[in-house]
Tab-separated table of C-alpha atoms in Angstrom:
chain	number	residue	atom	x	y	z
Y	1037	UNK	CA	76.783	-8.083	156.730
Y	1038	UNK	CA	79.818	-6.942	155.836
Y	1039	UNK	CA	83.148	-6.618	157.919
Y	1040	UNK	CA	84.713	-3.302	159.398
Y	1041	UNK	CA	86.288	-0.813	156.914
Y	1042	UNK	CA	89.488	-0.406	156.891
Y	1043	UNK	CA	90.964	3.321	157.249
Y	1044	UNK	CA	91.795	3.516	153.524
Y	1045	UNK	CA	88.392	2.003	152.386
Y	1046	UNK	CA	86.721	4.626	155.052
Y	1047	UNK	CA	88.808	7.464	153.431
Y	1048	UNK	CA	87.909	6.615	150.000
Y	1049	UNK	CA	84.313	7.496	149.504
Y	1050	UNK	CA	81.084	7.817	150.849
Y	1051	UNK	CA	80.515	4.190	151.123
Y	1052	UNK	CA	80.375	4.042	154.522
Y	1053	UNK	CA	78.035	7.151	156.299
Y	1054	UNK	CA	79.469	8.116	159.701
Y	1055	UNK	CA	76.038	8.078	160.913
Y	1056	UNK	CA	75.951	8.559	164.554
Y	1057	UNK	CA	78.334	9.186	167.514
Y	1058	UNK	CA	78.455	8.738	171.040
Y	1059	UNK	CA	81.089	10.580	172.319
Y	1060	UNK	CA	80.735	9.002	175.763
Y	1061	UNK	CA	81.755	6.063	174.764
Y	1062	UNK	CA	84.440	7.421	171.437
Y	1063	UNK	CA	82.444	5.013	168.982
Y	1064	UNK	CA	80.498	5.654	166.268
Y	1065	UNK	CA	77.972	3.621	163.893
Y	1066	UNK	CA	78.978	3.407	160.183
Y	1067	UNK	CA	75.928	2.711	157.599
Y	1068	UNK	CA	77.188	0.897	154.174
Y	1069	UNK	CA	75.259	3.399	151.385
Y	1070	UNK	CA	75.385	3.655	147.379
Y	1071	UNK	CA	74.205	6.285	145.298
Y	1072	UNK	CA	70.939	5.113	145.344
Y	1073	UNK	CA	70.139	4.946	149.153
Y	1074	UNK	CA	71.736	8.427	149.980
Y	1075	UNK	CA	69.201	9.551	146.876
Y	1076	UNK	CA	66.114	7.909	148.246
Y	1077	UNK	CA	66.623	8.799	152.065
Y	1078	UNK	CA	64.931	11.716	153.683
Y	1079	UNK	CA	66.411	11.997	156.883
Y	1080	UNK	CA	69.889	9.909	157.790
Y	1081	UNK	CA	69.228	9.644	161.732
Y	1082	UNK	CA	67.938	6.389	163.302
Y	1083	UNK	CA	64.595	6.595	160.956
Y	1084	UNK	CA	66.986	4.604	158.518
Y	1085	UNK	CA	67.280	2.223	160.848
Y	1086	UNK	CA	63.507	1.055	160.522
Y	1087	UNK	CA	64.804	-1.076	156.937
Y	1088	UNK	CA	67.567	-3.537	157.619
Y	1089	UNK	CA	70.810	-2.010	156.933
Y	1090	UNK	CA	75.003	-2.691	156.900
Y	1091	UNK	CA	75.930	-1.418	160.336
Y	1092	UNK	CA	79.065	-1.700	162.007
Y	1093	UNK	CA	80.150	-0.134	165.519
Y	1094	UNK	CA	84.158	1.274	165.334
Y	1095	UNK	CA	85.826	2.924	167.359
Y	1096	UNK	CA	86.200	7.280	166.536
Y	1097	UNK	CA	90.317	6.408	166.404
Y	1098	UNK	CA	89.368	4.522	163.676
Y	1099	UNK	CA	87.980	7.361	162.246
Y	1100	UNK	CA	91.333	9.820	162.776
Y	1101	UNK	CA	93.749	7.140	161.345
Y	1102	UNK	CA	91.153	7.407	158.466
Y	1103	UNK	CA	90.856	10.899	157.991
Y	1104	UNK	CA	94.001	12.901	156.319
Y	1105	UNK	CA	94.615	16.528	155.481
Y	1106	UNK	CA	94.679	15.400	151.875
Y	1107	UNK	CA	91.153	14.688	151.858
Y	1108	UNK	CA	88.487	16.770	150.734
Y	1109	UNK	CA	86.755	19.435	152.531
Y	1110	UNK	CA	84.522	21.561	149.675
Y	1111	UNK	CA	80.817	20.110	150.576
Y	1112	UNK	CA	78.456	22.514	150.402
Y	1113	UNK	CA	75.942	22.954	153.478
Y	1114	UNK	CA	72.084	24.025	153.606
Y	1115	UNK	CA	71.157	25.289	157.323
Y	1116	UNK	CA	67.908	26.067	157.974
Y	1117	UNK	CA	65.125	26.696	160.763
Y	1118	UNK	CA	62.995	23.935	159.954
Y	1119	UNK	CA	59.711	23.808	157.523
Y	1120	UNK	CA	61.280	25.776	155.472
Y	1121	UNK	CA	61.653	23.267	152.127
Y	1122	UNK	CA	65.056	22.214	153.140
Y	1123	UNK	CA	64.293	18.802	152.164
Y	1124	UNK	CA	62.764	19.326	148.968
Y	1125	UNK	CA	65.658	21.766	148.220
Y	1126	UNK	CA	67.982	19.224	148.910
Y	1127	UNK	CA	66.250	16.490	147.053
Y	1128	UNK	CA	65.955	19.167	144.222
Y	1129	UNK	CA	70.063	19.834	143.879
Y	1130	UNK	CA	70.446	15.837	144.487
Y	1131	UNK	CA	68.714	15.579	140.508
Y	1132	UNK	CA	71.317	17.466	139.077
Y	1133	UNK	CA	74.293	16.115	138.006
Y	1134	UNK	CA	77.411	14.737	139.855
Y	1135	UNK	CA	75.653	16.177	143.045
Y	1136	UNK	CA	75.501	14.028	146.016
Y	1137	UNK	CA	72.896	15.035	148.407
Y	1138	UNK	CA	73.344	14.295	152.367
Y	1139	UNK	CA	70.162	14.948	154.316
Y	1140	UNK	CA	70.241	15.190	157.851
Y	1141	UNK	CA	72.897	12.923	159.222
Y	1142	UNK	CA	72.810	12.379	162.993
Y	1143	UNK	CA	76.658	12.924	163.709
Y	1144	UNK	CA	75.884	16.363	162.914
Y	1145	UNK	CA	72.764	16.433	165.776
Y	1146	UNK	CA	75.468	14.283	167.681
Y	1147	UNK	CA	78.096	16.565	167.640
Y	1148	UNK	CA	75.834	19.638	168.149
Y	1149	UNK	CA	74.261	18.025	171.460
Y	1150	UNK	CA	78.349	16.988	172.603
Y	1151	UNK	CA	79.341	19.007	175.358
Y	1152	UNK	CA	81.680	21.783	173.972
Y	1153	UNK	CA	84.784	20.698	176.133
Y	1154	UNK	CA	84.271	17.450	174.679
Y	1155	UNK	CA	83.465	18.651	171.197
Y	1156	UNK	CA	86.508	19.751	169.231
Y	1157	UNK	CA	87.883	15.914	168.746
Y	1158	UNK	CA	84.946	14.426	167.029
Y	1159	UNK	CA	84.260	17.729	164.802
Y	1160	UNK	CA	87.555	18.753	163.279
Y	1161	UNK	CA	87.379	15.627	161.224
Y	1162	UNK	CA	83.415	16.271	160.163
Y	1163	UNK	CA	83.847	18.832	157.305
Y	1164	UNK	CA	86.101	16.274	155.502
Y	1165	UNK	CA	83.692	13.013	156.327
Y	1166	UNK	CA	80.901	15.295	155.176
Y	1167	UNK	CA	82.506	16.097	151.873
Y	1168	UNK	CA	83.212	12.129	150.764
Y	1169	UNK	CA	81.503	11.280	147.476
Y	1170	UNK	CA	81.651	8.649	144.892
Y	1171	UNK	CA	83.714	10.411	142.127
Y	1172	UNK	CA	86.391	13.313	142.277
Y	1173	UNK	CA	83.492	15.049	140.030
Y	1174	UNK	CA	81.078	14.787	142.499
Y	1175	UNK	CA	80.159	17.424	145.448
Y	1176	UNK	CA	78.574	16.155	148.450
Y	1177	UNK	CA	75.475	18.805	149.235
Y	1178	UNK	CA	74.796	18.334	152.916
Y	1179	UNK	CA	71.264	19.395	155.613
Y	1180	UNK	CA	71.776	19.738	158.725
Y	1181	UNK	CA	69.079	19.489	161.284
Y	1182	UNK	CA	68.088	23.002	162.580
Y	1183	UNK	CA	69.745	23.163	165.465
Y	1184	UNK	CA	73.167	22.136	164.125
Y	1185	UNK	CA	73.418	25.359	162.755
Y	1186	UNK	CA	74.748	26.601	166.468
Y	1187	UNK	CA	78.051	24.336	165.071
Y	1188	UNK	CA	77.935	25.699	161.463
Y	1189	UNK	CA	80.879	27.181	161.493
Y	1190	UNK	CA	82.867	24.416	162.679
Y	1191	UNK	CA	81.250	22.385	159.499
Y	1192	UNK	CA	81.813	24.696	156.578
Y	1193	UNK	CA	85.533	25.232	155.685
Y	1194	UNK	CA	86.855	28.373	154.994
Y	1195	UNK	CA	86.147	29.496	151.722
Y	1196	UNK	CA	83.204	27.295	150.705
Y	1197	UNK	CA	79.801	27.855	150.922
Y	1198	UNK	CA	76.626	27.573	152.977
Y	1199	UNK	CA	72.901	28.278	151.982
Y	1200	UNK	CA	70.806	29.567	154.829
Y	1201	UNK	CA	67.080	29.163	154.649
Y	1202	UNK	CA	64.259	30.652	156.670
Y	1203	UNK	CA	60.466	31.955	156.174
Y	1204	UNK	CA	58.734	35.230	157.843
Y	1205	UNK	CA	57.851	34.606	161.332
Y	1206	UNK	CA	54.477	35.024	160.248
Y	1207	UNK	CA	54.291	31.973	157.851
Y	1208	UNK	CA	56.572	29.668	159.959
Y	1209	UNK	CA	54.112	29.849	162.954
Y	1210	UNK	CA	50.737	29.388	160.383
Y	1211	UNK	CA	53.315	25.736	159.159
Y	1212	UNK	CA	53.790	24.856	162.361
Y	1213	UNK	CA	50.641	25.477	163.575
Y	1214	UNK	CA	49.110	23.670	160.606
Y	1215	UNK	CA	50.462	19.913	160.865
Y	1216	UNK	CA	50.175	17.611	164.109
Y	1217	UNK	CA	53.567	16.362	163.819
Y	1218	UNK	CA	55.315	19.648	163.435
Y	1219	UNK	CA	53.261	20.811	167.193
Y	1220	UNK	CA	54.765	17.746	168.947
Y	1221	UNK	CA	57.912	18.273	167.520
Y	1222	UNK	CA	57.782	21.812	168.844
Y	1223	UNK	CA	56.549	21.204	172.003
Y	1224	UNK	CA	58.982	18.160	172.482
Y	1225	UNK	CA	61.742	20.927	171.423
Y	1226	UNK	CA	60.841	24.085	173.425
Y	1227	UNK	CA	62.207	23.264	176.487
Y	1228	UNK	CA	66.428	22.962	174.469
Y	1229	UNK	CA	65.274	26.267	172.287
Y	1230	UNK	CA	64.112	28.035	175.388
Y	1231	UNK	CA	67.873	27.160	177.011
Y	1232	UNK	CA	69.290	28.018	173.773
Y	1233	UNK	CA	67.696	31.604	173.402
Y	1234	UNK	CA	68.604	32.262	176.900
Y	1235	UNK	CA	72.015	31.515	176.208
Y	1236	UNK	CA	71.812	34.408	173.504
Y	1237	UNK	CA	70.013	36.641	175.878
Y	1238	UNK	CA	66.855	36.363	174.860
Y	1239	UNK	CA	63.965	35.887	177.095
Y	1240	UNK	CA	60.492	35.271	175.334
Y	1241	UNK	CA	57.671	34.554	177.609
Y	1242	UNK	CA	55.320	31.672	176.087
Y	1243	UNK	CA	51.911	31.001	177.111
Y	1244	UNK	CA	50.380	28.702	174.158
Y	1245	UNK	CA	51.418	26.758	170.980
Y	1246	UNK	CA	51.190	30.189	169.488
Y	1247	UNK	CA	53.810	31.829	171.612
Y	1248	UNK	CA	56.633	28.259	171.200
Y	1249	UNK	CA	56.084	28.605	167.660
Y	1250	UNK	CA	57.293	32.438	167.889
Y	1251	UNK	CA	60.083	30.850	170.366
Y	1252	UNK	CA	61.180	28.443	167.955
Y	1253	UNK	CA	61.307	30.892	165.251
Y	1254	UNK	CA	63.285	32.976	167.278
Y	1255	UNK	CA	65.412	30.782	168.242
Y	1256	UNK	CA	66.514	29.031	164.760
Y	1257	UNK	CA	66.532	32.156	162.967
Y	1258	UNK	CA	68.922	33.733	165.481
Y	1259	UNK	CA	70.766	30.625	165.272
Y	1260	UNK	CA	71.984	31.326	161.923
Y	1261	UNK	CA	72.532	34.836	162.587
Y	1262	UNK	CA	74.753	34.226	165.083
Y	1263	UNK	CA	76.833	31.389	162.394
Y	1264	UNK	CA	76.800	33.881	159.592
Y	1265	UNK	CA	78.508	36.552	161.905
Y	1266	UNK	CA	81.060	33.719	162.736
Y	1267	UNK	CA	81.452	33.003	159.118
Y	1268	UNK	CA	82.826	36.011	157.535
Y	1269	UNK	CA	85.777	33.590	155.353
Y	1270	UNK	CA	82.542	32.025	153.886
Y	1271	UNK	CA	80.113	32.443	150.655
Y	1272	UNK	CA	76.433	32.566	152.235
Y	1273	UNK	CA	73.474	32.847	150.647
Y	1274	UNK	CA	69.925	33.837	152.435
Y	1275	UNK	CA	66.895	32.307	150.884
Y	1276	UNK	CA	63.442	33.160	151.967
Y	1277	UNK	CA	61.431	29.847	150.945
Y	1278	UNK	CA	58.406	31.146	150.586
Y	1279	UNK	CA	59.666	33.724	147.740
Y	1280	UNK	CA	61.452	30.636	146.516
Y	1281	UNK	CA	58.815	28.865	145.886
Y	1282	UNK	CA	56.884	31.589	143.734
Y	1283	UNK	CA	59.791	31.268	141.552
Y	1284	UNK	CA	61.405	28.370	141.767
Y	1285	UNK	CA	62.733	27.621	138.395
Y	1286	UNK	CA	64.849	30.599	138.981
Y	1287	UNK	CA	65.615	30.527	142.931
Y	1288	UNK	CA	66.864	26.820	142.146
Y	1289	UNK	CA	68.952	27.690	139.168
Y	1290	UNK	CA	71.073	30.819	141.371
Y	1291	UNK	CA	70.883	27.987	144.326
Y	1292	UNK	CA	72.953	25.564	142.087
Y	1293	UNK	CA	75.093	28.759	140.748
Y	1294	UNK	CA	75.954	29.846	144.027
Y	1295	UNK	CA	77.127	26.197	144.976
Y	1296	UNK	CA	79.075	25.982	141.707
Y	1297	UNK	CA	76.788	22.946	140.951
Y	1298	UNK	CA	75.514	22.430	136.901
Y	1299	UNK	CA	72.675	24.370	136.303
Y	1300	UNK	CA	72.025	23.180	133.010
Y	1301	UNK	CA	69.220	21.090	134.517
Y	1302	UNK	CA	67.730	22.723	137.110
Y	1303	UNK	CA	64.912	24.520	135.658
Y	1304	UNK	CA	63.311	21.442	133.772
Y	1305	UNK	CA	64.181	19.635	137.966
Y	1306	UNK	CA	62.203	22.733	139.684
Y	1307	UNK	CA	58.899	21.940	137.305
Y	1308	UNK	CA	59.308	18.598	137.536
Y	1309	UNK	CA	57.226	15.775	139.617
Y	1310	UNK	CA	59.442	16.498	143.061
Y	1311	UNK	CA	57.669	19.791	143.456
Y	1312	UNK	CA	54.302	17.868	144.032
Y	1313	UNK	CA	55.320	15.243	146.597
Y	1314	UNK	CA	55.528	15.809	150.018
Y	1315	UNK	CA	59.856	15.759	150.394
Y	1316	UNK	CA	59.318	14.093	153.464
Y	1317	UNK	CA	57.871	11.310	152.338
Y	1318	UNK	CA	57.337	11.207	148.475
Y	1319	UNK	CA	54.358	8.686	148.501
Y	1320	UNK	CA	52.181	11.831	149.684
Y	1321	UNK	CA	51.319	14.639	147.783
Y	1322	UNK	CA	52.163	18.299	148.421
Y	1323	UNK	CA	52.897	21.398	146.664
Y	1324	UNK	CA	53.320	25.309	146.995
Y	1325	UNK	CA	49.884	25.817	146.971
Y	1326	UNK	CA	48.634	23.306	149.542
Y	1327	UNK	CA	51.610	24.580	151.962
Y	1328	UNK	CA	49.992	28.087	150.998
Y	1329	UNK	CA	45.951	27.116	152.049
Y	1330	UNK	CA	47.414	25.679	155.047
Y	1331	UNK	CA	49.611	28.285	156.038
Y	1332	UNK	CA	46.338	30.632	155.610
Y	1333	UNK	CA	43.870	28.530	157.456
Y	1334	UNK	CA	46.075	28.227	160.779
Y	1335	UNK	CA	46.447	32.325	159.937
Y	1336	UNK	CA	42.611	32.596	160.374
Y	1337	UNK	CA	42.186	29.908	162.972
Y	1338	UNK	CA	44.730	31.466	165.359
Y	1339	UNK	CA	44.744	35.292	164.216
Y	1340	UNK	CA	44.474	36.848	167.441
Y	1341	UNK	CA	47.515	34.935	169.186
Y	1342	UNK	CA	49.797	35.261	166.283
Y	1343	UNK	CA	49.395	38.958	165.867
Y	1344	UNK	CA	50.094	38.994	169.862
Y	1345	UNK	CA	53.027	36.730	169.280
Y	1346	UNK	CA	54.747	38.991	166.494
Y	1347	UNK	CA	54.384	41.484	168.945
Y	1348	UNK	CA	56.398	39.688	171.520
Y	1349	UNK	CA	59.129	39.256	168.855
Y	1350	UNK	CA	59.044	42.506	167.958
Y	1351	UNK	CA	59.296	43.454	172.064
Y	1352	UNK	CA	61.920	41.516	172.110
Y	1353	UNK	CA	64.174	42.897	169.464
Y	1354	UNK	CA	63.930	45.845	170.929
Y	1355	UNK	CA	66.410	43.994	173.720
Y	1356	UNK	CA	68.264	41.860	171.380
Y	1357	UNK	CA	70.024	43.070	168.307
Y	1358	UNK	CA	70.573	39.415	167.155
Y	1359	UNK	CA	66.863	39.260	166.916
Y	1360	UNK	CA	66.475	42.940	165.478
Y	1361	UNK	CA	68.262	41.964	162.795
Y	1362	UNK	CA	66.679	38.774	162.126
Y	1363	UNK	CA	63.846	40.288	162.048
Y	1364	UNK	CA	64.743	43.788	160.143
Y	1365	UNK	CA	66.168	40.634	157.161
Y	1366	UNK	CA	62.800	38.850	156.846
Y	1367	UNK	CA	61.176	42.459	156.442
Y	1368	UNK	CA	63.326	43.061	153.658
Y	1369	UNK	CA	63.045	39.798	152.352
């Protein structure tokens, strides 16, 4: 185990991940990373913590004598809803070159959950932690968890850029549906998404799995809506997944154009092994067309309640013009 950084060691590069925060207590948890172990992790919350790690506890004023307005701010940012590919779109960009890929830190679920009187402190710094890399040629490329996207546009500076990712309503319920996990992690969720659609005015009445999957679809999607509308000083780009992956040697290439990245690469990265593994975990396998017969199966199991389920989204655009135009972008999409 190493010792504390110092603020100029902190500053310097991505070395040391300011992984979590508890802004109870002003102290966060630093992780000692290379390359290597930002390239190989899937999620950067406390699932890292399952293989021994360098962890040290500092204080967050070690973090503001750290940070300077001479430091960088230009990472890029993927938002998202959640099984939409954000992983594998993120592991994707990490292959290219002098891209450094940041997937799903927990400061950013940390700051989201902070109370908002308590919030500015600990976030003004985060765009510039978030945008440490290893060389001055390198970009940090960073996924939030869904729900940080209600903070988005405290994260992306003005002037950079932001990739926002959903699926139809239709196909994100038959995903959801379709895995175990994903339903737990839903119904473990619905309870925060139901407060957070409320707070948008948006009242959707749930009576099974069906409807929460609607809910949560609801809910993330107008999540972003409402951070694009705040983010009018920013490049965004919309990507449907599901039309991404029909083409994704393509999609990825304008991806990495849009975030300035090297494309040079990225077609030979989109057919490559990646597209068969399961992002999540990359011992499994999974591809387009397995998410595709899975999708379709929960479609057939569960036709009935998902056609009445669109309809309550549909009912309840016609209340919500956040919604309405969620919806009205997936149609055209």
């Amino acid at each position: 185990m190493s010792s504390a950084p110092t603020a100029d060691e902190l500053a310097r590069d991505a070395t040391w991940l300011v992984q979590a925060l508890d802004p109870s207590q002003g102290a966060v948890r630093l992780i000692a990373m290379d390359r290597e172990s930002y390239r190989a992790a899937s999620f950067l919350d406390d699932r890292m913590l399952k293989d021994p790690v360098d962890a040290q506890i500092v204080s967050w004023t070690a973090i503001e004598e750290a940070v300077s307005d001479n430091m960088r701010s230009d990472a890029r940012w993927i938002f998202h809803i959640g099984h939409v590919g954000s992983t594998l779109v993120s592991r994707l960009l990490g292959e290219l070159g002098d891209v450094l890929a940041i997937r799903e830190p927990r400061l950013l679920r940390d700051l989201a959950l902070t109370p908002v009187d308590l919030r500015e402190r600990y976030i003004v710094p985060a765009p510039r932690l978030m945008s440490r890399t290893f060389a001055e040629t390198e970009v940090a490329c960073v996924k939030a968890t869904s729900f940080a996207s209600e903070i988005a546009p405290e994260l992306v500076s003005a002037g950079e850029r932001a990739l926002l990712m959903f699926a139809t309503p239709r196909n994100y319920i038959g995903s959801i549906l379709a895995g175990e996990n994903s339903l737990e992690e839903m119904r473990l969720l619905a309870g925060s998404r139901s407060q957070r659609l409320n707070s948008r005015q948006i009242y959707l009445p749930s009576q099974n799995d069906v409807d929460l999957a609607a809910a949560a679809w609801a809910c993330e999607i107008t999540a972003l809506e409402q951070a694009a509308d705040r983010m009018v000083d920013r490049e965004i780009l919309w990507v449907n997944f599901d039309q991404m992956l029909g083409e994704m040697e393509s999609a990825l290439t304008n991806v990495a154009n849009f975030f300035g990245f090297d494309t040079r690469r990225a077609g030979g990265i989109a057919s490559g092994p990646l597209m068969g593994r399961y992002s999540k975990a990359p011992e499994y396998e999974y591809g387009a067309n397995l998410r595709r017969e899975l999708i379709a199966e929960a479609g057939e199991r569960f036709a009935s309640d998902i056609e009445r389920a669109l309809a309550m989204l549909t009912s309840g655009a016609e209340k919500s013009p956040l919604l309405g135009r969620a919806l009205a972008r997936v149609k055209e999409n």
